[in-house]
PDB file of C-alpha atoms in Angstrom:
ATOM      1  CA  MET A   1     -21.196  -1.755 -16.720  1.00  0.00           C
ATOM      2  CA  SER A   2     -22.522  -4.550 -14.445  1.00  0.00           C
ATOM      3  CA  GLY A   3     -20.286  -5.509 -11.205  1.00  0.00           C
ATOM      4  CA  HIS A   4     -19.592  -9.056 -12.888  1.00  0.00           C
ATOM      5  CA  LEU A   5     -18.349  -7.605 -15.995  1.00  0.00           C
ATOM      6  CA  LEU A   6     -16.384  -4.875 -14.184  1.00  0.00           C
ATOM      7  CA  GLY A   7     -14.898  -7.675 -12.184  1.00  0.00           C
ATOM      8  CA  SER A   8     -13.951  -9.807 -15.034  1.00  0.00           C
ATOM      9  CA  VAL A   9     -12.212  -6.662 -16.874  1.00  0.00           C
ATOM     10  CA  VAL A  10     -10.129  -5.842 -13.833  1.00  0.00           C
ATOM     11  CA  ALA A  11      -9.174  -9.497 -13.205  1.00  0.00           C
ATOM     12  CA  THR A  12      -7.865  -9.849 -16.772  1.00  0.00           C
ATOM     13  CA  ASP A  13      -5.943  -6.723 -16.696  1.00  0.00           C
ATOM     14  CA  ALA A  14      -2.248  -7.667 -16.111  1.00  0.00           C
ATOM     15  CA  HIS A  15      -1.100  -4.438 -14.487  1.00  0.00           C
ATOM     16  CA  PHE A  16      -3.945  -4.060 -12.204  1.00  0.00           C
ATOM     17  CA  HIS A  17      -1.982  -5.227  -9.130  1.00  0.00           C
ATOM     18  CA  GLU A  18       1.085  -3.123 -10.242  1.00  0.00           C
ATOM     19  CA  ILE A  19      -1.342  -0.075 -10.368  1.00  0.00           C
ATOM     20  CA  MET A  20      -2.876  -0.760  -6.878  1.00  0.00           C
ATOM     21  CA  LEU A  21       0.602  -0.989  -5.486  1.00  0.00           C
ATOM     22  CA  ALA A  22       1.601   2.093  -6.838  1.00  0.00           C
ATOM     23  CA  LEU A  23      -1.766   3.866  -5.713  1.00  0.00           C
ATOM     24  CA  LEU A  24      -1.342   2.226  -1.981  1.00  0.00           C
ATOM     25  CA  LEU A  25       2.223   3.316  -1.918  1.00  0.00           C
ATOM     26  CA  SER A  26       1.730   6.699  -2.905  1.00  0.00           C
ATOM     27  CA  ILE A  27      -0.855   7.220  -0.474  1.00  0.00           C
ATOM     28  CA  CYS A  28       0.989   5.502   2.396  1.00  0.00           C
ATOM     29  CA  VAL A  29       3.813   7.851   1.787  1.00  0.00           C
ATOM     30  CA  VAL A  30       1.845  11.048   1.844  1.00  0.00           C
ATOM     31  CA  ALA A  31      -0.158   9.901   5.131  1.00  0.00           C
ATOM     32  CA  PHE A  32       2.726   8.671   6.934  1.00  0.00           C
ATOM     33  CA  GLY A  33       4.961  11.611   6.068  1.00  0.00           C
ATOM     34  CA  LEU A  34       2.356  14.144   6.969  1.00  0.00           C
ATOM     35  CA  GLY A  35       1.506  12.260  10.065  1.00  0.00           C
ATOM     36  CA  TYR A  36       4.986  12.164  11.175  1.00  0.00           C
ATOM     37  CA  ARG A  37       5.553  15.808  10.480  1.00  0.00           C
ATOM     38  CA  HIS A  38       2.546  16.382  13.215  1.00  0.00           C
ATOM     39  CA  HIS A  39       3.354  13.521  15.661  1.00  0.00           C
ATOM     40  CA  ARG A  40       6.940  12.730  15.555  1.00  0.00           C
ATOM     41  CA  SER A  41       6.522   8.963  16.158  1.00  0.00           C
ATOM     42  CA  LEU A  42       8.810   6.906  14.399  1.00  0.00           C
ATOM     43  CA  GLY A  43       7.517   3.632  15.644  1.00  0.00           C
ATOM     44  CA  ILE A  44       4.127   4.427  13.671  1.00  0.00           C
ATOM     45  CA  VAL A  45       6.104   4.929  10.449  1.00  0.00           C
ATOM     46  CA  VAL A  46       8.157   1.903  10.753  1.00  0.00           C
ATOM     47  CA  ARG A  47       4.989  -0.175  11.422  1.00  0.00           C
ATOM     48  CA  GLY A  48       3.749   1.305   8.419  1.00  0.00           C
ATOM     49  CA  VAL A  49       6.797   0.580   6.125  1.00  0.00           C
ATOM     50  CA  LEU A  50       6.679  -3.202   7.555  1.00  0.00           C
ATOM     51  CA  GLY A  51       2.894  -3.754   6.448  1.00  0.00           C
ATOM     52  CA  MET A  52       3.977  -2.154   3.065  1.00  0.00           C
ATOM     53  CA  GLU A  53       6.780  -4.241   2.595  1.00  0.00           C
ATOM     54  CA  LEU A  54       4.894  -7.467   3.496  1.00  0.00           C
ATOM     55  CA  VAL A  55       2.026  -6.424   1.007  1.00  0.00           C
ATOM     56  CA  ILE A  56       4.733  -5.735  -1.664  1.00  0.00           C
ATOM     57  CA  VAL A  57       6.393  -8.997  -1.059  1.00  0.00           C
ATOM     58  CA  ALA A  58       3.152 -10.987  -1.344  1.00  0.00           C
ATOM     59  CA  ALA A  59       1.961  -9.199  -4.345  1.00  0.00           C
ATOM     60  CA  SER A  60       5.641  -9.221  -6.382  1.00  0.00           C
ATOM     61  CA  VAL A  61       6.908 -12.797  -5.412  1.00  0.00           C
ATOM     62  CA  ASP A  62       7.056 -15.448  -8.136  1.00  0.00           C
ATOM     63  CA  HIS A  63       4.163 -17.919  -7.451  1.00  0.00           C
ATOM     64  CA  SER A  64       6.323 -20.973  -8.269  1.00  0.00           C
ATOM     65  CA  TYR A  65       8.272 -19.901  -5.166  1.00  0.00           C
ATOM     66  CA  LEU A  66       5.661 -19.205  -2.435  1.00  0.00           C
ATOM     67  CA  PRO A  67       2.510 -21.456  -1.969  1.00  0.00           C
ATOM     68  CA  LEU A  68      -1.035 -19.804  -2.487  1.00  0.00           C
ATOM     69  CA  LEU A  69      -1.354 -20.142   1.462  1.00  0.00           C
ATOM     70  CA  ALA A  70       1.842 -18.317   2.179  1.00  0.00           C
ATOM     71  CA  GLU A  71       1.247 -15.556  -0.144  1.00  0.00           C
ATOM     72  CA  SER A  72      -2.471 -14.788   0.973  1.00  0.00           C
ATOM     73  CA  SER A  73      -1.154 -15.072   4.687  1.00  0.00           C
ATOM     74  CA  LEU A  74       1.814 -12.768   3.827  1.00  0.00           C
ATOM     75  CA  ASN A  75      -0.811 -10.299   2.422  1.00  0.00           C
ATOM     76  CA  ILE A  76      -3.510 -10.413   5.134  1.00  0.00           C
ATOM     77  CA  VAL A  77      -0.855  -9.796   7.833  1.00  0.00           C
ATOM     78  CA  GLY A  78       0.653  -7.237   5.766  1.00  0.00           C
ATOM     79  CA  SER A  79      -2.488  -5.362   5.313  1.00  0.00           C
ATOM     80  CA  VAL A  80      -3.768  -5.893   9.085  1.00  0.00           C
ATOM     81  CA  VAL A  81      -0.036  -4.176  10.110  1.00  0.00           C
ATOM     82  CA  LEU A  82      -0.624  -1.501   7.523  1.00  0.00           C
ATOM     83  CA  LEU A  83      -4.237  -0.845   8.719  1.00  0.00           C
ATOM     84  CA  LEU A  84      -3.297  -0.713  12.548  1.00  0.00           C
ATOM     85  CA  ALA A  85      -0.373   1.726  11.657  1.00  0.00           C
ATOM     86  CA  HIS A  86      -2.725   3.872   9.740  1.00  0.00           C
ATOM     87  CA  ARG A  87      -5.184   3.910  12.760  1.00  0.00           C
ATOM     88  CA  ASP A  88      -2.376   4.857  14.857  1.00  0.00           C
ATOM     89  CA  ASN A  89      -1.167   7.571  12.530  1.00  0.00           C
ATOM     90  CA  VAL A  90      -4.803   9.158  12.583  1.00  0.00           C
ATOM     91  CA  ARG A  91      -5.221   9.086  16.357  1.00  0.00           C
ATOM     92  CA  ALA A  92      -1.622  10.431  16.839  1.00  0.00           C
ATOM     93  CA  ALA A  93      -2.126  13.220  14.377  1.00  0.00           C
ATOM     94  CA  ARG A  94      -5.441  14.262  16.056  1.00  0.00           C
ATOM     95  CA  ARG A  95      -3.778  14.635  19.369  1.00  0.00           C
ATOM     96  CA  PRO A  96      -2.572  18.313  20.342  1.00  0.00           C
ATOM     97  CA  THR A  97       0.912  19.375  19.525  1.00  0.00           C
ATOM     98  CA  LEU A  98       3.423  20.720  22.287  1.00  0.00           C
ATOM     99  CA  PRO A  99       4.357  24.186  21.542  1.00  0.00           C
ATOM    100  CA  ALA A 100       7.989  24.347  20.419  1.00  0.00           C
ATOM    101  CA  ASN A 101      10.588  25.936  22.917  1.00  0.00           C
TER     102      ASN A 101
END
């Protein structure tokens, strides 16, 4: 299947965004949950949740209530916040943990 044909099939699937959001949410819950168990940094998890919330709002809001520029901006800001939170999560999880007393 060519890239153009694949793109048109994906673009016409009404449930594509819902499937992608479910996949994104599942990955984030697992990644931030495992990271938190290791580094115990609640701030990283909060930033991850904030990023996810912004992406979810941007994807699920009725297009008649939010202009396209605002929706796109919300999605981009949420994605960047989520990306930075994932970066911090990975960095913190790679640091050695202190032994429990």
